[in-house]
Amino acid sequence: MTDDTLLSPDDDVLVQEDRLWQANGWTARVIKNEEDEGWAVAMIKDGEPEPALVGPWTMGRDKKNPKPLDVNAFNTLVKTANEVLRRHEQQLHAQLHKSVRVNTEGAAYITVNLDITPDEDEPYATLTAFDPYGEEQAQVRVAPNFKLSVASATAWIDGGYRRP
């Protein structure tokens, strides 16, 4: 995350209220926690239907109402929400892109990648082999539930890169 996502005095601020702040593409909304007597804060990125982050919020001095939002709290919430989104993207990438290395005769290795395309109507995956220099050796389309492992990659290579 870069510092330009943090709120500074020169930024255009849409709303600055005790329970609602909007700035820099984010909305922080303090809400009643329905599960207990406390409060929560929801961080919603502009254009997204669901919050990126919902977490507990501090009670105010009167022990009934929430602590008001301020610029420091908002900036911290933006940093945290961006980190949550970044981790979610990394997790999704890890689920959709897998890679193994297979040692072949002559001490060379082949890298085999599995890239899943999660299309709603027709999901599929692509199996691609690369030599040690990054040159593509073969590519085939496989089922999205194909299990990539050293054994399955070796079998594919040994089978002349025919569709598994």
mmCIF file of C-alpha atoms in Angstrom:
data_model
loop_
_atom_site.group_PDB
_atom_site.id
_atom_site.type_symbol
_atom_site.label_atom_id
_atom_site.label_comp_id
_atom_site.label_asym_id
_atom_site.label_seq_id
_atom_site.Cartn_x
_atom_site.Cartn_y
_atom_site.Cartn_z
ATOM 1 C CA MET A 1 0.000 0.000 0.000
ATOM 2 C CA THR A 2 1.236 3.469 -0.743
ATOM 3 C CA ASP A 3 0.921 6.545 1.447
ATOM 4 C CA ASP A 4 -1.431 8.155 -1.082
ATOM 5 C CA THR A 5 -4.312 6.085 0.319
ATOM 6 C CA LEU A 6 -3.970 7.768 3.693
ATOM 7 C CA LEU A 7 -6.079 10.773 4.522
ATOM 8 C CA SER A 8 -4.241 14.080 4.562
ATOM 9 C CA PRO A 9 -5.545 17.623 5.142
ATOM 10 C CA ASP A 10 -5.520 18.332 1.379
ATOM 11 C CA ASP A 11 -7.774 15.390 0.435
ATOM 12 C CA ASP A 12 -11.368 15.728 -0.659
ATOM 13 C CA VAL A 13 -13.359 14.331 2.226
ATOM 14 C CA LEU A 14 -16.950 13.348 1.540
ATOM 15 C CA VAL A 15 -18.162 12.900 5.129
ATOM 16 C CA GLN A 16 -16.493 13.316 8.522
ATOM 17 C CA GLU A 17 -18.930 12.339 11.248
ATOM 18 C CA ASP A 18 -18.591 10.501 14.550
ATOM 19 C CA ARG A 19 -19.953 7.246 13.082
ATOM 20 C CA LEU A 20 -19.342 7.698 9.335
ATOM 21 C CA TRP A 21 -16.188 8.704 7.461
ATOM 22 C CA GLN A 22 -15.706 8.682 3.714
ATOM 23 C CA ALA A 23 -12.450 9.483 1.951
ATOM 24 C CA ASN A 24 -9.951 8.116 -0.560
ATOM 25 C CA GLY A 25 -12.267 5.421 -1.882
ATOM 26 C CA TRP A 26 -13.279 4.038 1.519
ATOM 27 C CA THR A 27 -16.208 4.359 3.920
ATOM 28 C CA ALA A 28 -15.883 3.592 7.627
ATOM 29 C CA ARG A 29 -19.228 3.058 9.336
ATOM 30 C CA VAL A 30 -19.630 2.406 13.073
ATOM 31 C CA ILE A 31 -22.531 0.011 13.589
ATOM 32 C CA LYS A 32 -24.284 -1.622 16.534
ATOM 33 C CA ASN A 33 -22.967 -5.117 17.173
ATOM 34 C CA GLU A 34 -26.137 -7.200 17.146
ATOM 35 C CA GLU A 35 -24.493 -10.092 18.991
ATOM 36 C CA ASP A 36 -23.658 -8.137 22.142
ATOM 37 C CA GLU A 37 -23.901 -4.667 23.616
ATOM 38 C CA GLY A 38 -20.823 -3.353 21.845
ATOM 39 C CA TRP A 39 -20.055 -1.633 18.579
ATOM 40 C CA ALA A 40 -18.330 -2.650 15.356
ATOM 41 C CA VAL A 41 -16.788 -0.772 12.440
ATOM 42 C CA ALA A 42 -17.282 -1.793 8.813
ATOM 43 C CA MET A 43 -14.786 -0.722 6.140
ATOM 44 C CA ILE A 44 -16.303 -0.657 2.672
ATOM 45 C CA LYS A 45 -14.289 0.035 -0.471
ATOM 46 C CA ASP A 46 -16.141 2.279 -2.923
ATOM 47 C CA GLY A 47 -18.075 0.249 -5.473
ATOM 48 C CA GLU A 48 -18.027 -2.961 -3.423
ATOM 49 C CA PRO A 49 -21.280 -4.433 -2.088
ATOM 50 C CA GLU A 50 -19.743 -6.040 1.019
ATOM 51 C CA PRO A 51 -17.339 -4.706 3.656
ATOM 52 C CA ALA A 52 -13.685 -5.661 3.265
ATOM 53 C CA LEU A 53 -13.346 -5.616 7.035
ATOM 54 C CA VAL A 54 -15.698 -5.699 10.022
ATOM 55 C CA GLY A 55 -14.186 -5.534 13.470
ATOM 56 C CA PRO A 56 -14.944 -4.502 17.029
ATOM 57 C CA TRP A 57 -15.059 -0.810 17.833
ATOM 58 C CA THR A 58 -14.184 0.894 21.094
ATOM 59 C CA MET A 59 -16.844 2.159 23.485
ATOM 60 C CA GLY A 60 -16.810 5.851 24.331
ATOM 61 C CA ARG A 61 -16.253 7.278 27.789
ATOM 62 C CA ASP A 62 -19.933 6.967 28.677
ATOM 63 C CA LYS A 63 -19.691 3.160 28.141
ATOM 64 C CA LYS A 64 -22.888 3.239 26.022
ATOM 65 C CA ASN A 65 -22.006 4.982 22.778
ATOM 66 C CA PRO A 66 -19.126 4.264 20.399
ATOM 67 C CA LYS A 67 -15.920 6.252 20.384
ATOM 68 C CA PRO A 68 -16.099 8.799 17.527
ATOM 69 C CA LEU A 69 -14.116 8.142 14.364
ATOM 70 C CA ASP A 70 -11.161 10.441 13.742
ATOM 71 C CA VAL A 71 -8.482 10.847 11.073
ATOM 72 C CA ASN A 72 -5.954 8.587 12.832
ATOM 73 C CA ALA A 73 -8.482 5.797 13.375
ATOM 74 C CA PHE A 74 -9.687 6.107 9.785
ATOM 75 C CA ASN A 75 -6.138 5.892 8.404
ATOM 76 C CA THR A 76 -5.430 2.809 10.530
ATOM 77 C CA LEU A 77 -8.662 1.194 9.351
ATOM 78 C CA VAL A 78 -7.799 1.910 5.706
ATOM 79 C CA LYS A 79 -4.356 0.307 6.143
ATOM 80 C CA THR A 80 -5.878 -2.756 7.814
ATOM 81 C CA ALA A 81 -8.640 -3.144 5.213
ATOM 82 C CA ASN A 82 -6.128 -2.858 2.357
ATOM 83 C CA GLU A 83 -3.999 -5.563 3.986
ATOM 84 C CA VAL A 84 -7.046 -7.835 4.305
ATOM 85 C CA LEU A 85 -7.817 -7.342 0.596
ATOM 86 C CA ARG A 86 -4.183 -8.007 -0.341
ATOM 87 C CA ARG A 87 -4.125 -11.264 1.646
ATOM 88 C CA HIS A 88 -7.424 -12.335 0.078
ATOM 89 C CA GLU A 89 -6.012 -11.706 -3.412
ATOM 90 C CA GLN A 90 -2.871 -13.690 -2.558
ATOM 91 C CA GLN A 91 -4.956 -16.590 -1.262
ATOM 92 C CA LEU A 92 -7.138 -16.597 -4.382
ATOM 93 C CA HIS A 93 -4.045 -16.494 -6.604
ATOM 94 C CA ALA A 94 -2.549 -19.438 -4.711
ATOM 95 C CA GLN A 95 -5.760 -21.434 -5.194
ATOM 96 C CA LEU A 96 -5.908 -20.740 -8.937
ATOM 97 C CA HIS A 97 -2.190 -21.008 -9.837
ATOM 98 C CA LYS A 98 -0.014 -23.953 -8.888
ATOM 99 C CA SER A 99 3.468 -24.935 -10.012
ATOM 100 C CA VAL A 100 5.798 -27.936 -9.624
ATOM 101 C CA ARG A 101 9.285 -28.772 -10.876
ATOM 102 C CA VAL A 102 10.058 -32.167 -12.329
ATOM 103 C CA ASN A 103 13.623 -33.421 -12.677
ATOM 104 C CA THR A 104 14.254 -35.088 -16.010
ATOM 105 C CA GLU A 105 17.121 -37.122 -17.398
ATOM 106 C CA GLY A 106 20.293 -35.127 -17.879
ATOM 107 C CA ALA A 107 19.755 -33.072 -14.695
ATOM 108 C CA ALA A 108 17.408 -30.661 -16.490
ATOM 109 C CA TYR A 109 14.073 -29.818 -14.983
ATOM 110 C CA ILE A 110 10.676 -28.946 -16.366
ATOM 111 C CA THR A 111 8.368 -26.509 -14.587
ATOM 112 C CA VAL A 112 4.702 -27.401 -14.897
ATOM 113 C CA ASN A 113 2.072 -24.768 -14.125
ATOM 114 C CA LEU A 114 -1.631 -25.300 -13.566
ATOM 115 C CA ASP A 115 -3.743 -22.173 -14.087
ATOM 116 C CA ILE A 116 -7.430 -22.475 -13.213
ATOM 117 C CA THR A 117 -9.980 -20.220 -14.889
ATOM 118 C CA PRO A 118 -13.037 -20.101 -12.582
ATOM 119 C CA ASP A 119 -15.637 -19.285 -15.251
ATOM 120 C CA GLU A 120 -19.211 -19.533 -13.880
ATOM 121 C CA ASP A 121 -20.491 -21.460 -16.908
ATOM 122 C CA GLU A 122 -17.489 -23.501 -18.021
ATOM 123 C CA PRO A 123 -14.535 -23.480 -15.609
ATOM 124 C CA TYR A 124 -11.334 -25.025 -16.937
ATOM 125 C CA ALA A 125 -7.631 -25.228 -16.269
ATOM 126 C CA THR A 126 -4.513 -24.991 -18.404
ATOM 127 C CA LEU A 127 -1.484 -27.187 -17.869
ATOM 128 C CA THR A 128 1.731 -25.662 -19.249
ATOM 129 C CA ALA A 129 5.292 -27.040 -19.293
ATOM 130 C CA PHE A 130 8.396 -24.833 -19.431
ATOM 131 C CA ASP A 131 12.036 -25.801 -19.887
ATOM 132 C CA PRO A 132 14.739 -24.418 -17.551
ATOM 133 C CA TYR A 133 15.061 -21.329 -19.787
ATOM 134 C CA GLY A 134 11.368 -20.461 -19.550
ATOM 135 C CA GLU A 135 10.515 -21.676 -23.050
ATOM 136 C CA GLU A 136 7.069 -23.218 -23.321
ATOM 137 C CA GLN A 137 7.265 -26.921 -24.169
ATOM 138 C CA ALA A 138 3.596 -27.830 -24.216
ATOM 139 C CA GLN A 139 0.162 -26.649 -23.160
ATOM 140 C CA VAL A 140 -3.137 -28.520 -22.780
ATOM 141 C CA ARG A 141 -6.543 -27.757 -21.372
ATOM 142 C CA VAL A 142 -7.593 -29.927 -18.416
ATOM 143 C CA ALA A 143 -10.478 -30.164 -15.995
ATOM 144 C CA PRO A 144 -10.528 -27.434 -13.324
ATOM 145 C CA ASN A 145 -10.267 -30.102 -10.620
ATOM 146 C CA PHE A 146 -7.039 -31.559 -12.067
ATOM 147 C CA LYS A 147 -4.663 -32.351 -9.202
ATOM 148 C CA LEU A 148 -1.192 -31.083 -10.010
ATOM 149 C CA SER A 149 1.593 -32.958 -8.261
ATOM 150 C CA VAL A 150 5.109 -34.043 -9.167
ATOM 151 C CA ALA A 151 3.682 -37.486 -9.998
ATOM 152 C CA SER A 152 0.904 -36.177 -12.271
ATOM 153 C CA ALA A 153 3.326 -33.734 -13.973
ATOM 154 C CA THR A 154 5.881 -36.512 -14.505
ATOM 155 C CA ALA A 155 3.217 -38.765 -16.011
ATOM 156 C CA TRP A 156 2.180 -35.954 -18.376
ATOM 157 C CA ILE A 157 5.780 -35.318 -19.463
ATOM 158 C CA ASP A 158 6.558 -39.036 -19.826
ATOM 159 C CA GLY A 159 3.373 -39.448 -21.874
ATOM 160 C CA GLY A 160 4.656 -36.994 -24.457
ATOM 161 C CA TYR A 161 2.557 -34.084 -23.158
ATOM 162 C CA ARG A 162 -0.674 -35.738 -24.239
ATOM 163 C CA ARG A 163 -3.798 -34.565 -22.496
ATOM 164 C CA PRO A 164 -4.045 -36.392 -19.157
#
